[in-house]
Coordinates of C-alpha atoms and ligand atoms in Angstrom, one line a residue:
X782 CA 130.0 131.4 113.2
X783 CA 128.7 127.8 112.8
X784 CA 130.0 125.1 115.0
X785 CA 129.9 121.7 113.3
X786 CA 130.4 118.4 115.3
X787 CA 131.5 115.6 113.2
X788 CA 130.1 111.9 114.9
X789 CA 133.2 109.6 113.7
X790 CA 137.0 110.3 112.4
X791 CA 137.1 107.4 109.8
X792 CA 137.3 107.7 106.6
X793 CA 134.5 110.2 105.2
X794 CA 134.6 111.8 109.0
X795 CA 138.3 112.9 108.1
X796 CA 137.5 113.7 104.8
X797 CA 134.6 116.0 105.9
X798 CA 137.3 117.5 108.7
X799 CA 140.0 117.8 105.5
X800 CA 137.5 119.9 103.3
X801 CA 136.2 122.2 106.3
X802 CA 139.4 123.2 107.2
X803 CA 141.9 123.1 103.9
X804 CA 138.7 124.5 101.8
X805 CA 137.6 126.7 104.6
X806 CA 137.2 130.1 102.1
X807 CA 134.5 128.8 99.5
X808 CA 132.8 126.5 102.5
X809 CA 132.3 129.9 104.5
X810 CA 132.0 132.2 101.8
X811 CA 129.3 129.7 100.3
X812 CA 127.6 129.6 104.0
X813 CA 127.4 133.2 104.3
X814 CA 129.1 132.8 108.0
X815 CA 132.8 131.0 109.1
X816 CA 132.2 127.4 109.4
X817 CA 134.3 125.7 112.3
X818 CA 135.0 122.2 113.4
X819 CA 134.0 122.4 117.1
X820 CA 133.9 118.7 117.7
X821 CA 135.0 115.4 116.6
X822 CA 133.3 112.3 118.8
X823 CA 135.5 109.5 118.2
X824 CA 136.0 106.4 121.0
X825 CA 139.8 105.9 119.6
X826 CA 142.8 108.7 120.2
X827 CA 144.7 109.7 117.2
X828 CA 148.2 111.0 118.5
X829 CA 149.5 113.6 116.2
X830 CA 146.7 114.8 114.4
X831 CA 145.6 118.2 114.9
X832 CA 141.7 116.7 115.7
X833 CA 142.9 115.4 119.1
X834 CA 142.8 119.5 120.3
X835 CA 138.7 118.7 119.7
X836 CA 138.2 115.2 120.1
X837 CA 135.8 113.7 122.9
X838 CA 134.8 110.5 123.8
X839 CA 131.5 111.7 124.8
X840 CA 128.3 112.3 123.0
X841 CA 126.5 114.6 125.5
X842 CA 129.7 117.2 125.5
X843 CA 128.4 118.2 122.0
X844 CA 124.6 117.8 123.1
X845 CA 124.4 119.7 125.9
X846 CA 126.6 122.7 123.8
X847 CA 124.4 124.9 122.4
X848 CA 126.9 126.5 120.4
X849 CA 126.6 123.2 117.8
X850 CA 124.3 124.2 115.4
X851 CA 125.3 121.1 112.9
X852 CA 125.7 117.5 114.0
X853 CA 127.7 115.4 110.9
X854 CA 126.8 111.8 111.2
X855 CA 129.6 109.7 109.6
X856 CA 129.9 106.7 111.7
X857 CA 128.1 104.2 109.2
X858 CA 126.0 101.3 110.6
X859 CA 122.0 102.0 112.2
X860 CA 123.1 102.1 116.3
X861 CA 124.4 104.5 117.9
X862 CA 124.3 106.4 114.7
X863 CA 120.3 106.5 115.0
X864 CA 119.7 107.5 118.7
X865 CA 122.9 110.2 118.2
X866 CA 121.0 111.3 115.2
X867 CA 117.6 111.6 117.1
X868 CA 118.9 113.4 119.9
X869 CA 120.6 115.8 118.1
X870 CA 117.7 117.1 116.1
X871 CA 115.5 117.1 119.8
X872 CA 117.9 118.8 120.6
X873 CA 117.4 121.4 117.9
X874 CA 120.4 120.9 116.4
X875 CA 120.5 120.1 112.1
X876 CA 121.6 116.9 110.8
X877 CA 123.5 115.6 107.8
X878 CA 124.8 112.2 107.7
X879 CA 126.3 110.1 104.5
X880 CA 124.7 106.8 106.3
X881 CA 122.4 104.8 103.7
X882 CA 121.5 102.0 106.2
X883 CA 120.4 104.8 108.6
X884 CA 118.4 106.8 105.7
X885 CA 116.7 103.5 103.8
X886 CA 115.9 102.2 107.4
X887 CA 114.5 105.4 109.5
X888 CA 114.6 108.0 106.9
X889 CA 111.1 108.7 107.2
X890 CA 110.5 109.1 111.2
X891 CA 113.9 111.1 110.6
X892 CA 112.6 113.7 108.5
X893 CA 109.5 114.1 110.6
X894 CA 111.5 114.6 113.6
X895 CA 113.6 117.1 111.8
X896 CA 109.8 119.0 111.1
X897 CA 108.7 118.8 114.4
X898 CA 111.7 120.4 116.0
X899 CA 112.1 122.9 112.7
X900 CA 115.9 121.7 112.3
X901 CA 116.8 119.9 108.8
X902 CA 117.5 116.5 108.2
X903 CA 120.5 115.9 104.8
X904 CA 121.6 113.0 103.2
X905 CA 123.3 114.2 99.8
X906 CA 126.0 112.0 100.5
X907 CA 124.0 108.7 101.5
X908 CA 123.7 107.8 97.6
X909 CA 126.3 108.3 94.5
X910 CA 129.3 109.6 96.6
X911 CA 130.2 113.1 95.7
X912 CA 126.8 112.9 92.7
X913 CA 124.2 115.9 93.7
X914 CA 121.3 113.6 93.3
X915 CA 119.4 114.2 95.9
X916 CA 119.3 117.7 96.0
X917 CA 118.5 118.2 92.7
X918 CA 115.5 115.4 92.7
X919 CA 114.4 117.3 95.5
X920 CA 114.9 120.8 94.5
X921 CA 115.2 121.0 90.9
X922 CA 113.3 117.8 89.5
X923 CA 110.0 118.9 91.0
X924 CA 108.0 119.2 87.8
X925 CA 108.2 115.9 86.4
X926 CA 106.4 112.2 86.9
X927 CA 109.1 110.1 86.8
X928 CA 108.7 106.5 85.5
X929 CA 112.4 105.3 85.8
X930 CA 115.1 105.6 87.8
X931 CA 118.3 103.5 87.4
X932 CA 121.9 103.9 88.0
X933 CA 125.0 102.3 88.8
X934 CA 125.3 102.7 92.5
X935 CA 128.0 100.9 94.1
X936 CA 131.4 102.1 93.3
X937 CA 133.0 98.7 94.5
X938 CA 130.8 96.4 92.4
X939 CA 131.7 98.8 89.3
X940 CA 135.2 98.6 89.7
X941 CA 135.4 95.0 90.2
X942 CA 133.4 94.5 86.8
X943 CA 135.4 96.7 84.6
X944 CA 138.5 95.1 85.6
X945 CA 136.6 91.8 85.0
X946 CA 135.6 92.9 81.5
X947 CA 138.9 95.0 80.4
X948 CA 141.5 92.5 81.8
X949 CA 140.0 89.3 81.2
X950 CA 140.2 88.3 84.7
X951 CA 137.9 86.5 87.1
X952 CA 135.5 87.5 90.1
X953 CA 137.8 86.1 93.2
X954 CA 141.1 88.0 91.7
X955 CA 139.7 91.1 91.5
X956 CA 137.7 91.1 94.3
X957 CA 141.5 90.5 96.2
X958 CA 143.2 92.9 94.3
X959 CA 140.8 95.5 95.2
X960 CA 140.6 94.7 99.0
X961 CA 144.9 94.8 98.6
X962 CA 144.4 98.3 97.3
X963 CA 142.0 99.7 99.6
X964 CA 138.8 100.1 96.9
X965 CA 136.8 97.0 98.9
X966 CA 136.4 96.1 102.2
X967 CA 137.4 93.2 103.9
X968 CA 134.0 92.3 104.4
X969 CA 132.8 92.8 100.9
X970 CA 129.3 91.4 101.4
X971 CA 127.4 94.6 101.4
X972 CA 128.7 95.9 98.3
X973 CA 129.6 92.8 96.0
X974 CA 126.0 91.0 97.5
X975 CA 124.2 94.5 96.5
X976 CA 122.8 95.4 99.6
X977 CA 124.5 98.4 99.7
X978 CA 123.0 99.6 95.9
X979 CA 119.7 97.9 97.3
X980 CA 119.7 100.6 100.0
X981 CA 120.5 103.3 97.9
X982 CA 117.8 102.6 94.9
X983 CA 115.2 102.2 97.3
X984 CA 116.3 106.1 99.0
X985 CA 115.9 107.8 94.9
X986 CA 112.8 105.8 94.6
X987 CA 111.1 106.9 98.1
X988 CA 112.4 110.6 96.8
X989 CA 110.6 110.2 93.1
X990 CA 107.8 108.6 94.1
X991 CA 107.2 110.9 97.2
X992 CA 106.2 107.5 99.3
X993 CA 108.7 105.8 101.8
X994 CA 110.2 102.5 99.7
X995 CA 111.0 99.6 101.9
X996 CA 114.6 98.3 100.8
X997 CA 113.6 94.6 102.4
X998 CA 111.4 94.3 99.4
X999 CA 113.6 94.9 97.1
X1000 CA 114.9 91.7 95.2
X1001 CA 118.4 92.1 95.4
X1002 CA 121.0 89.9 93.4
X1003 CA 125.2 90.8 93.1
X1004 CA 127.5 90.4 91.4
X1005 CA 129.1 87.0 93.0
X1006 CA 127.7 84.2 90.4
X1007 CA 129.3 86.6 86.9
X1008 CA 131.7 84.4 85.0
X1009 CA 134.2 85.5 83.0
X1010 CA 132.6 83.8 80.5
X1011 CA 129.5 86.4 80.8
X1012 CA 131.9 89.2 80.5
X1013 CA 133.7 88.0 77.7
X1014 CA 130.1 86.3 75.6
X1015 CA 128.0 89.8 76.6
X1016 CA 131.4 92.1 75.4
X1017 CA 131.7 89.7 71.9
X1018 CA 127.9 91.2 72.1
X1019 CA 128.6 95.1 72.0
X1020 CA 127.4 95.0 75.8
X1021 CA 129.4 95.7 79.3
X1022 CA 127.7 94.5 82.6
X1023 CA 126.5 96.4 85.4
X1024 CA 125.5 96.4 88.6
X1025 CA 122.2 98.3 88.6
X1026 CA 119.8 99.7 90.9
X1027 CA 116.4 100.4 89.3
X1028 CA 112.5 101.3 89.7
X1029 CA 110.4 101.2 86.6
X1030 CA 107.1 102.1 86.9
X1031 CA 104.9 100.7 84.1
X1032 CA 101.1 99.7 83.2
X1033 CA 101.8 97.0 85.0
X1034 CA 103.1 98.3 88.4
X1035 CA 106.2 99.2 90.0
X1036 CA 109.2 97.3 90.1
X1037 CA 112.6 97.7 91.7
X1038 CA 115.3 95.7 92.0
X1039 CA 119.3 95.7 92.2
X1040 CA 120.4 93.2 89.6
X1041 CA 123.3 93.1 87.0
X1042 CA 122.3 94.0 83.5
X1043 CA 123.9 93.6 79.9
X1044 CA 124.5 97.8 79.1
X1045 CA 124.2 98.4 75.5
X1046 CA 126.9 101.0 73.3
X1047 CA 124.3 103.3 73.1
X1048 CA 123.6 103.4 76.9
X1049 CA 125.5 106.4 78.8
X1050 CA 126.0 104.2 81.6
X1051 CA 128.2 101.8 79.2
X1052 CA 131.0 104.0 79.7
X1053 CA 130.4 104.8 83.6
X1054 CA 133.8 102.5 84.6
X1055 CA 135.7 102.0 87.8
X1056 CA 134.5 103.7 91.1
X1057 CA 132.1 106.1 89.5
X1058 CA 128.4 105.9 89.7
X1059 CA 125.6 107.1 87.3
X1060 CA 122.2 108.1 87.7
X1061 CA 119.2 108.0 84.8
X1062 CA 116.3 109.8 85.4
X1063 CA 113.3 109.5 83.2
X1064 CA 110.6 112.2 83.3
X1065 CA 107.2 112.6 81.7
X1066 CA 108.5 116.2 80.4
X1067 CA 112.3 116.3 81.1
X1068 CA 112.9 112.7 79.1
X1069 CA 116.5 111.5 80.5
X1070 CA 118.6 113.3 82.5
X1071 CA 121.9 111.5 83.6
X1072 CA 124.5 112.6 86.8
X1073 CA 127.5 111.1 86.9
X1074 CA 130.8 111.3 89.4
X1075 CA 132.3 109.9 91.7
X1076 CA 130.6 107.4 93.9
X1077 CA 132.8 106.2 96.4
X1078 CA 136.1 108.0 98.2
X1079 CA 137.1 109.6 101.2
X1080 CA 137.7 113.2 99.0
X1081 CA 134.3 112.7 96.7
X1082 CA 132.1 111.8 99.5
X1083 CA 133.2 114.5 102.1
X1084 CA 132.3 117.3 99.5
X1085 CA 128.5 115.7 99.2
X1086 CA 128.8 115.9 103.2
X1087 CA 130.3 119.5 103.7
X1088 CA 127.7 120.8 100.7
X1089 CA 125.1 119.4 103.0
X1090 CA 126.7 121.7 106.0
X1091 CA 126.9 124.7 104.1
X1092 CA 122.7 123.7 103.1
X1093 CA 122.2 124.0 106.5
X1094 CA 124.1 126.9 107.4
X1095 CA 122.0 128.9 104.9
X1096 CA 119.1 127.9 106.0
X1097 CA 119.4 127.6 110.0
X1098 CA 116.2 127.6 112.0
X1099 CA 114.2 126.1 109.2
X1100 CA 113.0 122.6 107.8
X1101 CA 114.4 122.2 104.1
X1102 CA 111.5 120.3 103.5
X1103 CA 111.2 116.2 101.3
X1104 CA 108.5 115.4 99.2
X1105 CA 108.4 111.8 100.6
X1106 CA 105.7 110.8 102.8
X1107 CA 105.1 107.4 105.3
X1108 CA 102.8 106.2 102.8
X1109 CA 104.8 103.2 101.7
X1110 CA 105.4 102.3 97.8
X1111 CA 103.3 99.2 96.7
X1112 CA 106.1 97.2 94.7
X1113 CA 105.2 94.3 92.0
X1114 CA 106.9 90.8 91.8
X1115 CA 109.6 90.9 89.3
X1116 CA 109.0 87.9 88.0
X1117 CA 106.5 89.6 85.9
X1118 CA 108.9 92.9 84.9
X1119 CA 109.6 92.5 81.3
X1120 CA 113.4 92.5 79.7
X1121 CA 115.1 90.6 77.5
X1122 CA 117.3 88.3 78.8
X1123 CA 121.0 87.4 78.0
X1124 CA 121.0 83.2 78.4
X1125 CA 124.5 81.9 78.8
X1126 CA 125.4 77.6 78.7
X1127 CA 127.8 75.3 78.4
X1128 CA 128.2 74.2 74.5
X1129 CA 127.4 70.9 75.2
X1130 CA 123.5 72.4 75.4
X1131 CA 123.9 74.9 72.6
X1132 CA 121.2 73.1 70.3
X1133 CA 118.6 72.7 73.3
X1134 CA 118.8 76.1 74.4
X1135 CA 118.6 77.8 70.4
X1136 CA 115.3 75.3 70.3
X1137 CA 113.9 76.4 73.6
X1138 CA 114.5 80.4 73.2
X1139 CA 114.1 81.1 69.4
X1140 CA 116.1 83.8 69.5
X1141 CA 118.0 85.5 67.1
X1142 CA 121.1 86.3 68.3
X1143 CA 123.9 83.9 69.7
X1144 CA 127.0 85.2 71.4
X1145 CA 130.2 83.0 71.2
X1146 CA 133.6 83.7 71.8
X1147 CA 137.5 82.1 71.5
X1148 CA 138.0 83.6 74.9
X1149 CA 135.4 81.6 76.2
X1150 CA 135.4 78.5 73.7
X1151 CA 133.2 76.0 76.0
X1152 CA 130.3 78.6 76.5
X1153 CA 127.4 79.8 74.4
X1154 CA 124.9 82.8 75.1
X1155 CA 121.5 84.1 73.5
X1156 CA 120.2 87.1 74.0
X1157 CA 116.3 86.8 74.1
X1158 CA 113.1 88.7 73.0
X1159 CA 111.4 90.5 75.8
X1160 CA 109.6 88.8 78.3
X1161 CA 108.7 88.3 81.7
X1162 CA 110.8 85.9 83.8
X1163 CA 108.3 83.9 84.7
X1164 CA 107.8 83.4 80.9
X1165 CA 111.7 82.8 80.3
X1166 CA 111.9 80.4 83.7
X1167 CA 108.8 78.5 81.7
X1168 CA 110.6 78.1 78.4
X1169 CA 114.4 77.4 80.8
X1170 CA 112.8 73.9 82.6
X1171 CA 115.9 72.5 84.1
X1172 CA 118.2 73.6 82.1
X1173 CA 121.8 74.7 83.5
X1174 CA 122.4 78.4 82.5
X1175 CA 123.0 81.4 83.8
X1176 CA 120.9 84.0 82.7
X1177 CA 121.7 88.1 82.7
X1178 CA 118.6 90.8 82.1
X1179 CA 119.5 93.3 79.3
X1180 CA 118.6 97.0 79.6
Ligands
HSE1763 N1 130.9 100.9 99.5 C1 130.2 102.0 98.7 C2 130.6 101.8 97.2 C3 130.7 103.3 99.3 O1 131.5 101.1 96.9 O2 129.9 102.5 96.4 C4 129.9 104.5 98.8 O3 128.6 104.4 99.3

């Protein structure tokens, strides 16, 4: 048997509780042993639902049990997430969680806690929802140098833009139509801001690189300032935007960032729409490899969490070990990363703007009569900020 105690009942913590229980055959036949629910640590009572026979209030009823040989941390948010986290592995106990602010913060002390106390440490479901990323950049991607990493990470963000793009309609109605449907949160500001991609980019890149990547250094921009007129000038183009998360490591450093980008056609992630998420890999042997799937959702997310669980069950009384060390990844300024650009104006500065950028290609549109966009030659943006002076645009990178 293995006894599972699940830290939280909310959304992915009844999700995780759903899939244990309504999937229990192919989760314990995959374990090699019958996987229980022991425990679910909750402050609130939920009257009615079959959990309140195992619900407790109190953390040290499923420490001090020695029968728990998998703590599940889905409580979200860095305290008391990290100390339950901590003193579940001292306590030799095995940990998975789905919690990116815990893993980009402490992921690092984490997983040499884990080591020390020979208990694992999982995360599979702390970036891309229900994607195996991380398990297969850990496990199966091992025989690569990997130069770029990029994906669409947020799930929120993603559905937001396509409904920008496919129904012509602007940021502040579709961010309300998707918190009246449940897709974004009241507080949006983690997801629409980026900091919730920022996290997750800088989790694949401490994985890749094998070096912890510190997610305050990452320049992060959202997806608050895209017009409709972006959408509509960079679609007239043969382009979608997206929210991405990416490292690229050149001749000229690193660089990582969560920005929106101009997708072209022949980009996969062109057609990654709504909540799913995509993942590019670029390797020195394997070239591109893509994973796509659900990022976001109580269902997608819970199976990340419970294939983490049945991980551990295989492997109790051992350290699944992670290639990434406290050595910390030495990032460049991005104003040096090179891209073209997509340049977007009011009319009224059409010719200023064609004379400053010489470039080729102008974007205009009937659905956005009053604006104009170029799409420039690669360069820094330092170089394009040079060549911009003081004029009034909004400006786009381009993968
Ligand atoms: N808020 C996140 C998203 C949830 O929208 O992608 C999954 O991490």
């Amino acid at each position: 048997m293995i006894n599972v105690a699940i830290l939280g009942y909310g959304t992915v913590g009844s999700g995780v509780y759903d899939v244990i229980t309504g999937n229990n055959d192919v989760v314990s036949r995959n374990a090699g042993d019958e996987v229980k629910v022991k425990y679910v640590l909750d402050l609130r009572e939920f009257p009615g639902d079959p959990v309140m026979d195992i619900l407790t209030h109190d953390y040290n009823d499923i420490l001090n049990d020695d029968s728990v040989d998998i703590v599940v941390e889905v409580m979200g948010g860095i305290e008391p997430a990290n100390t339950f986290v901590r003193q579940a592995i001292e306590k030799g106990k095995s940990v998975c969680t789905s919690n990116k602010a815990l893993v980009a913060k402490y992921g690092t002390e984490i997983l040499s806690l884990a080591k020390e106390h020979s208990v694992s440490f999982l995360f599979e479901a702390s970036v891309g929802g229900g994607i195996p990323v991380i398990r297969a950049i850990n496990e199966s991607l091992t025989a690569d140098h990997f130069d770029k990493i990029y994906g669409i990470l947020n799930g929120t963000t993603n559905y937001i833009l396509t409904k920008m793009d496919e129904e012509g309609l602007a940021f502040d109605t579709v961010l309300k139509d998707a918190q009246d449907k449940g897709y974004a949160e009241r507080n949006p500001e983690a997801d629409i801001e980026g900091y919730d991609a920022c996290r997750k980019i800088a989790i694949l890149t401490s994985l890749v690189y094998g070096k912890f990547t510190d997610f305050e250094e990452i320049s992060t921009e959202g997806i608050t300032k895209i017009e409709n007129s972006d959408t509509v000038l960079a679609r007239s183009g043969g382009y979608a935007i997206k929210l991405l998360g990416l490292t690229d490591k050149n001749e000229n450093g690193i660089y990582s960032m969560v920005a929106p980008f101009l997708i072209g056609k022949n980009n996969p992630l062109y057609g990654v729409d709504g909540v799913y998420n995509a993942v590019n890999l670029h390797g020195d042997m394997l070239e591109n490899v893509m994973f796509y799937g659900q990022g976001a959702g109580k269902e997608a997310t819970a199976s990340a969490v419970v294939g983490d669980i049945v991980e551990l069950a295989k492997n109790k009384g051992v350290t699944l070990p992670f290639g990434w060390t406290e050595e910390k990844v030495k990032l460049s300024d991005n104003l040096a990363y090179e891209t073209k650009f997509f340049v977007r104006a009011d009319k009224n500065i059409e010719e200023e703007l064609d004379r400053v950028l010489d470039s080729n290609i102008k974007l205009m549109s009937d659905d956005a009569p009053d604006s104009v966009a170029f799409i420039t030659d690669k360069m820094s943006r330092a170089a394009l900020d040079e060549k911009l002076g003081n004029l009034d645009v909004h400006v786009i990178r381009v993968m």
